mmCIF file of C-alpha atoms in Angstrom:
data_model
loop_
_atom_site.group_PDB
_atom_site.id
_atom_site.type_symbol
_atom_site.label_atom_id
_atom_site.label_comp_id
_atom_site.label_asym_id
_atom_site.label_seq_id
_atom_site.Cartn_x
_atom_site.Cartn_y
_atom_site.Cartn_z
ATOM 1 C CA MET A 29 -43.883 18.060 -25.105
ATOM 2 C CA ILE A 30 -41.498 15.899 -27.230
ATOM 3 C CA ALA A 31 -41.244 15.656 -30.704
ATOM 4 C CA GLY A 32 -42.932 12.333 -31.866
ATOM 5 C CA PHE A 33 -44.800 11.931 -28.531
ATOM 6 C CA GLU A 34 -47.474 14.815 -29.021
ATOM 7 C CA GLU A 35 -50.381 12.422 -29.010
ATOM 8 C CA PHE A 36 -49.462 10.127 -26.011
ATOM 9 C CA PRO A 37 -50.375 10.828 -22.127
ATOM 10 C CA LEU A 38 -46.987 11.994 -20.916
ATOM 11 C CA ILE A 39 -46.551 12.879 -17.340
ATOM 12 C CA ASP A 40 -43.843 14.452 -15.357
ATOM 13 C CA GLY A 41 -41.966 11.898 -13.497
ATOM 14 C CA ALA A 42 -39.515 13.443 -11.344
ATOM 15 C CA SER A 43 -41.840 13.070 -8.296
ATOM 16 C CA MET A 44 -41.499 9.388 -8.482
ATOM 17 C CA LEU A 45 -37.961 9.366 -7.617
ATOM 18 C CA GLN A 46 -38.908 10.074 -3.888
ATOM 19 C CA ASP A 47 -41.005 6.969 -4.058
ATOM 20 C CA PHE A 48 -39.033 4.277 -2.134
ATOM 21 C CA LEU A 49 -40.009 1.738 -4.630
ATOM 22 C CA PHE A 50 -38.942 3.623 -7.770
ATOM 23 C CA TRP A 51 -35.235 2.950 -7.648
ATOM 24 C CA PRO A 52 -35.607 -1.060 -7.181
ATOM 25 C CA THR A 53 -38.427 -1.339 -9.514
ATOM 26 C CA TYR A 54 -36.722 0.706 -12.299
ATOM 27 C CA LEU A 55 -33.496 -1.212 -11.758
ATOM 28 C CA SER A 56 -35.105 -4.631 -11.626
ATOM 29 C CA ALA A 57 -36.763 -3.980 -14.628
ATOM 30 C CA THR A 58 -33.997 -2.683 -16.758
ATOM 31 C CA MET A 59 -30.683 -3.954 -15.466
ATOM 32 C CA ALA A 60 -31.370 -7.157 -13.302
ATOM 33 C CA PRO A 61 -34.723 -8.796 -14.812
ATOM 34 C CA HIS A 62 -33.402 -12.322 -13.969
ATOM 35 C CA ARG A 63 -31.888 -11.565 -10.808
ATOM 36 C CA ASP A 64 -34.497 -9.144 -9.297
ATOM 37 C CA SER A 65 -33.973 -10.273 -5.818
ATOM 38 C CA LEU A 66 -30.071 -8.686 -5.968
ATOM 39 C CA VAL A 67 -32.174 -5.386 -6.368
ATOM 40 C CA THR A 68 -34.680 -5.878 -3.780
ATOM 41 C CA GLU A 69 -32.431 -7.331 -1.244
ATOM 42 C CA ALA A 70 -30.255 -4.339 -1.646
ATOM 43 C CA PHE A 71 -33.070 -1.814 -1.369
ATOM 44 C CA ALA A 72 -34.848 -3.953 1.545
ATOM 45 C CA VAL A 73 -38.085 -4.116 -0.387
ATOM 46 C CA ASP A 74 -40.755 -6.604 -1.097
ATOM 47 C CA VAL A 75 -40.739 -8.259 -4.576
ATOM 48 C CA ALA A 76 -44.306 -8.214 -4.805
ATOM 49 C CA ALA A 77 -44.311 -4.458 -3.850
ATOM 50 C CA CYS A 78 -42.207 -3.902 -6.729
ATOM 51 C CA PHE A 79 -44.572 -5.845 -9.066
ATOM 52 C CA GLU A 80 -47.411 -3.317 -7.944
ATOM 53 C CA TYR A 81 -45.336 -0.274 -8.370
ATOM 54 C CA PHE A 82 -44.327 -1.411 -12.089
ATOM 55 C CA ASP A 83 -47.891 -1.573 -13.040
ATOM 56 C CA ARG A 84 -47.726 2.237 -12.004
ATOM 57 C CA LEU A 85 -44.662 3.009 -14.244
ATOM 58 C CA THR A 86 -46.489 1.353 -17.105
ATOM 59 C CA ASP A 87 -49.714 2.535 -16.861
ATOM 60 C CA PRO A 88 -51.244 3.152 -20.523
ATOM 61 C CA ASP A 89 -53.020 6.295 -19.395
ATOM 62 C CA GLU A 90 -50.122 8.050 -17.777
ATOM 63 C CA TRP A 91 -46.497 7.788 -19.482
ATOM 64 C CA PRO A 92 -43.745 9.077 -17.046
ATOM 65 C CA VAL A 93 -40.885 11.273 -18.523
ATOM 66 C CA PHE A 94 -37.773 12.008 -16.800
ATOM 67 C CA ARG A 95 -35.790 14.845 -18.220
ATOM 68 C CA ILE A 96 -31.878 14.863 -18.059
ATOM 69 C CA SER A 97 -30.345 18.253 -19.334
ATOM 70 C CA LEU A 98 -26.988 18.321 -21.462
ATOM 71 C CA ARG A 99 -24.829 20.996 -22.838
ATOM 72 C CA ASP A 100 -25.985 23.535 -25.855
ATOM 73 C CA GLY A 101 -29.919 22.992 -24.890
ATOM 74 C CA TYR A 102 -29.691 19.280 -25.683
ATOM 75 C CA GLU A 103 -31.328 16.793 -23.070
ATOM 76 C CA ILE A 104 -32.220 13.204 -22.826
ATOM 77 C CA ASP A 105 -35.972 12.343 -22.117
ATOM 78 C CA LEU A 106 -36.461 9.073 -20.623
ATOM 79 C CA VAL A 107 -39.764 7.990 -21.631
ATOM 80 C CA TYR A 108 -41.921 5.149 -20.532
ATOM 81 C CA TRP A 109 -43.622 3.677 -23.647
ATOM 82 C CA ASN A 110 -46.629 2.315 -22.297
ATOM 83 C CA GLU A 111 -48.601 1.125 -25.251
ATOM 84 C CA PRO A 112 -51.033 -1.983 -24.109
ATOM 85 C CA ASP A 113 -48.804 -5.141 -24.894
ATOM 86 C CA ASP A 114 -45.737 -2.980 -26.228
ATOM 87 C CA ASN A 115 -43.991 -1.619 -23.209
ATOM 88 C CA SER A 116 -40.483 -0.225 -23.273
ATOM 89 C CA THR A 117 -38.018 2.290 -21.792
ATOM 90 C CA GLU A 118 -37.224 4.999 -24.520
ATOM 91 C CA PHE A 119 -33.997 7.313 -24.171
ATOM 92 C CA VAL A 120 -34.537 10.153 -26.516
ATOM 93 C CA LEU A 121 -32.044 12.703 -27.423
ATOM 94 C CA ARG A 122 -33.470 16.021 -28.263
ATOM 95 C CA ARG A 123 -32.751 19.586 -28.751
ATOM 96 C CA SER A 124 -34.794 22.037 -27.005
ATOM 97 C CA GLY A 125 -37.018 24.231 -29.316
ATOM 98 C CA GLN A 126 -36.441 21.442 -32.025
ATOM 99 C CA ASN A 127 -39.091 18.892 -33.763
ATOM 100 C CA SER A 128 -36.391 16.206 -34.112
ATOM 101 C CA LYS A 129 -35.451 13.536 -31.894
ATOM 102 C CA LEU A 130 -33.025 10.875 -31.775
ATOM 103 C CA VAL A 131 -33.498 7.621 -29.822
ATOM 104 C CA LEU A 132 -30.165 6.445 -28.041
ATOM 105 C CA ALA A 133 -31.602 3.333 -26.718
ATOM 106 C CA SER A 134 -34.883 1.413 -26.197
ATOM 107 C CA VAL A 135 -35.032 -0.959 -23.405
ATOM 108 C CA GLY A 136 -37.688 -3.781 -23.123
ATOM 109 C CA GLY A 137 -39.758 -5.143 -25.758
ATOM 110 C CA HIS A 138 -37.652 -4.652 -29.256
ATOM 111 C CA GLU A 139 -34.293 -3.622 -27.587
ATOM 112 C CA PHE A 140 -31.706 -1.152 -29.106
ATOM 113 C CA ARG A 141 -29.053 -0.863 -26.931
ATOM 114 C CA PRO A 142 -26.426 0.422 -25.827
ATOM 115 C CA GLY A 143 -26.509 4.020 -26.807
ATOM 116 C CA MET A 144 -23.668 5.397 -24.559
ATOM 117 C CA SER A 145 -20.222 4.650 -23.277
ATOM 118 C CA TRP A 146 -18.902 4.825 -20.105
ATOM 119 C CA PRO A 147 -17.406 8.523 -20.594
ATOM 120 C CA GLU A 148 -20.548 9.789 -21.856
ATOM 121 C CA LEU A 149 -22.605 8.351 -19.218
ATOM 122 C CA VAL A 150 -20.419 9.815 -16.492
ATOM 123 C CA ALA A 151 -20.121 13.190 -18.085
ATOM 124 C CA ALA A 152 -24.067 13.346 -18.432
ATOM 125 C CA ALA A 153 -24.581 12.454 -14.861
ATOM 126 C CA ASN A 154 -22.058 15.081 -13.563
ATOM 127 C CA LEU A 155 -23.473 18.159 -15.339
ATOM 128 C CA SER A 156 -25.346 20.758 -13.449
ATOM 129 C CA GLY A 157 -28.459 20.313 -15.299
ATOM 130 C CA ASP A 158 -31.709 22.190 -15.812
ATOM 131 C CA PRO A 159 -33.611 23.124 -12.650
ATOM 132 C CA HIS A 160 -36.732 21.887 -14.618
ATOM 133 C CA GLY A 161 -35.028 18.548 -14.916
ATOM 134 C CA ILE A 162 -33.292 15.805 -12.782
ATOM 135 C CA VAL A 163 -30.625 17.697 -11.201
ATOM 136 C CA GLU A 164 -28.818 14.996 -8.477
ATOM 137 C CA PRO A 165 -25.545 13.238 -10.253
ATOM 138 C CA HIS A 166 -26.470 9.938 -8.599
ATOM 139 C CA ALA A 167 -29.948 9.969 -9.776
ATOM 140 C CA ARG A 168 -28.861 11.031 -13.349
ATOM 141 C CA LEU A 169 -26.461 8.066 -13.483
ATOM 142 C CA LEU A 170 -28.793 5.565 -12.281
ATOM 143 C CA LEU A 171 -31.356 6.613 -14.582
ATOM 144 C CA LEU A 172 -28.996 6.603 -17.763
ATOM 145 C CA LEU A 173 -27.382 3.316 -16.706
ATOM 146 C CA PRO A 174 -29.865 0.973 -18.694
ATOM 147 C CA ALA A 175 -28.730 3.207 -22.179
ATOM 148 C CA PHE A 176 -25.098 2.450 -21.316
ATOM 149 C CA GLY A 177 -23.046 -0.155 -22.240
ATOM 150 C CA ASP A 178 -19.042 -0.639 -22.546
ATOM 151 C CA ALA A 179 -16.736 -3.263 -22.533
ATOM 152 C CA ASP A 180 -13.764 -0.905 -21.339
ATOM 153 C CA LEU A 181 -14.701 0.265 -17.730
ATOM 154 C CA PRO A 182 -12.049 1.940 -15.499
ATOM 155 C CA ALA A 183 -11.567 0.443 -12.167
ATOM 156 C CA ASP A 184 -13.572 2.867 -10.205
ATOM 157 C CA ALA A 185 -16.684 2.109 -12.049
ATOM 158 C CA ASN A 186 -17.953 -0.294 -9.659
ATOM 159 C CA GLY A 187 -17.486 1.957 -6.719
ATOM 160 C CA MET A 188 -19.308 4.875 -8.493
ATOM 161 C CA VAL A 189 -22.444 3.038 -9.442
ATOM 162 C CA ALA A 190 -22.358 1.672 -5.782
ATOM 163 C CA ALA A 191 -22.085 5.155 -4.363
ATOM 164 C CA ALA A 192 -25.160 6.000 -6.461
ATOM 165 C CA LEU A 193 -26.964 3.189 -5.242
ATOM 166 C CA ARG A 194 -26.436 4.044 -1.734
ATOM 167 C CA SER A 195 -27.379 7.777 -2.524
ATOM 168 C CA CYS A 196 -30.486 6.670 -3.832
ATOM 169 C CA GLY A 197 -31.741 4.083 -0.920
ATOM 170 C CA ALA A 198 -29.625 0.996 -1.246
ATOM 171 C CA GLY A 199 -27.987 -0.470 1.724
ATOM 172 C CA VAL A 200 -25.524 -3.544 2.350
ATOM 173 C CA GLY A 201 -25.951 -5.060 -1.007
ATOM 174 C CA ALA A 202 -25.056 -2.028 -2.967
ATOM 175 C CA GLY A 203 -21.630 -3.138 -3.945
ATOM 176 C CA GLU A 204 -22.825 -6.562 -4.897
ATOM 177 C CA LEU A 205 -25.657 -4.981 -6.970
ATOM 178 C CA ALA A 206 -23.092 -2.826 -8.817
ATOM 179 C CA ALA A 207 -20.792 -5.407 -9.788
ATOM 180 C CA TYR A 208 -23.651 -7.377 -10.954
ATOM 181 C CA MET A 209 -25.246 -4.624 -13.352
ATOM 182 C CA LEU A 210 -21.743 -3.781 -14.273
ATOM 183 C CA ARG A 211 -20.759 -7.602 -15.656
ATOM 184 C CA GLN A 212 -19.985 -7.376 -19.299
ATOM 185 C CA PRO A 213 -23.008 -8.986 -21.044
ATOM 186 C CA GLU A 214 -22.442 -10.073 -24.899
ATOM 187 C CA ARG A 215 -24.190 -7.058 -25.977
ATOM 188 C CA TRP A 216 -21.388 -4.603 -24.516
ATOM 189 C CA PRO A 217 -19.417 -3.258 -27.264
ATOM 190 C CA ARG A 218 -16.067 -1.588 -27.907
ATOM 191 C CA TRP A 219 -16.029 2.120 -28.707
ATOM 192 C CA ARG A 220 -14.188 4.070 -31.469
ATOM 193 C CA SER A 221 -14.008 7.176 -33.573
ATOM 194 C CA ASP A 222 -14.975 6.883 -37.299
ATOM 195 C CA VAL A 223 -13.993 8.886 -40.061
ATOM 196 C CA ASN A 224 -16.172 11.919 -39.451
ATOM 197 C CA GLY A 225 -15.342 11.890 -35.687
ATOM 198 C CA ALA A 226 -18.295 10.195 -34.327
ATOM 199 C CA LEU A 227 -18.049 7.812 -31.593
ATOM 200 C CA VAL A 228 -19.583 4.376 -32.689
ATOM 201 C CA CYS A 229 -19.314 1.165 -31.401
ATOM 202 C CA ASP A 230 -19.675 -2.469 -32.561
ATOM 203 C CA GLY A 231 -22.583 -3.576 -30.450
ATOM 204 C CA ARG A 232 -24.728 -5.800 -32.617
ATOM 205 C CA HIS A 233 -28.195 -4.206 -31.541
ATOM 206 C CA SER A 234 -26.801 -0.399 -30.855
ATOM 207 C CA ARG A 235 -28.062 2.258 -33.148
ATOM 208 C CA ARG A 236 -24.585 3.632 -32.863
ATOM 209 C CA ASN A 237 -23.238 0.861 -34.702
ATOM 210 C CA PRO A 238 -22.922 2.035 -38.181
ATOM 211 C CA ALA A 239 -23.165 -1.704 -39.680
ATOM 212 C CA GLY A 240 -26.070 -2.352 -37.435
ATOM 213 C CA PRO A 241 -29.688 -3.103 -38.823
ATOM 214 C CA ALA A 242 -31.221 0.032 -36.742
ATOM 215 C CA ALA A 243 -27.978 2.543 -37.315
ATOM 216 C CA HIS A 244 -28.521 6.107 -37.318
ATOM 217 C CA SER A 245 -27.348 7.965 -40.344
ATOM 218 C CA PRO A 246 -23.606 9.301 -40.199
ATOM 219 C CA ALA A 247 -25.057 13.126 -39.470
ATOM 220 C CA ASP A 248 -27.187 11.467 -36.686
ATOM 221 C CA LEU A 249 -24.270 9.870 -35.267
ATOM 222 C CA LEU A 250 -21.920 12.585 -35.283
ATOM 223 C CA GLU A 251 -24.620 14.868 -33.744
ATOM 224 C CA ILE A 252 -25.168 12.579 -30.924
ATOM 225 C CA SER A 253 -21.395 12.158 -30.443
ATOM 226 C CA THR A 254 -21.417 15.938 -30.168
ATOM 227 C CA ALA A 255 -24.033 16.294 -27.653
ATOM 228 C CA LEU A 256 -22.638 13.559 -25.304
ATOM 229 C CA ALA A 257 -19.022 14.190 -25.614
ATOM 230 C CA ALA A 258 -17.361 14.324 -22.430
ATOM 231 C CA ARG A 259 -15.297 17.597 -22.134
#
């Protein structure tokens, strides 16, 4: 059960991570919609098969959820929002036992992203995790990748993403695919700390941009930064 989603047909999507079509379908839809051939070639799968699997992920009668546990009782729930004619992937930050939720990013449809910096992404991927959620670091990194955007990437970023791709089934094209997904589109911002100590960005469509049209409140921005802080 996730606050704000009580009326929707959520299902645990964790077992889908073992499907050989999951990763190429997920990444082509969220990170490479205009170069899906890069993804399908890296994973040696057929484009048509990925389209069929996408229909499963976006079934209006079953909304897959992938849970990524963080510190201090926080978690990120990746939710497939599968309303007919209104599909998106929601990255929701919440604290176990509480009813409130904060949407970090929405991918597809009316997009609001990015919702995480590179250090936050790496820190979240490398946490030990809750045994009831997604625990494998490479899977956690790739699941969270569409929510991230950061114009200031370290030199080893491409190698880290390529290693995650190989761990999840990609082959010789993993390096080229990683480089493409880490290209710096216009939406990728720079991050800074505001006067309250919250990590914020200048991304035009990010909810962590205090000046953006869908910005979170200062209190929420601080809570997000605290929950995602790399320590």
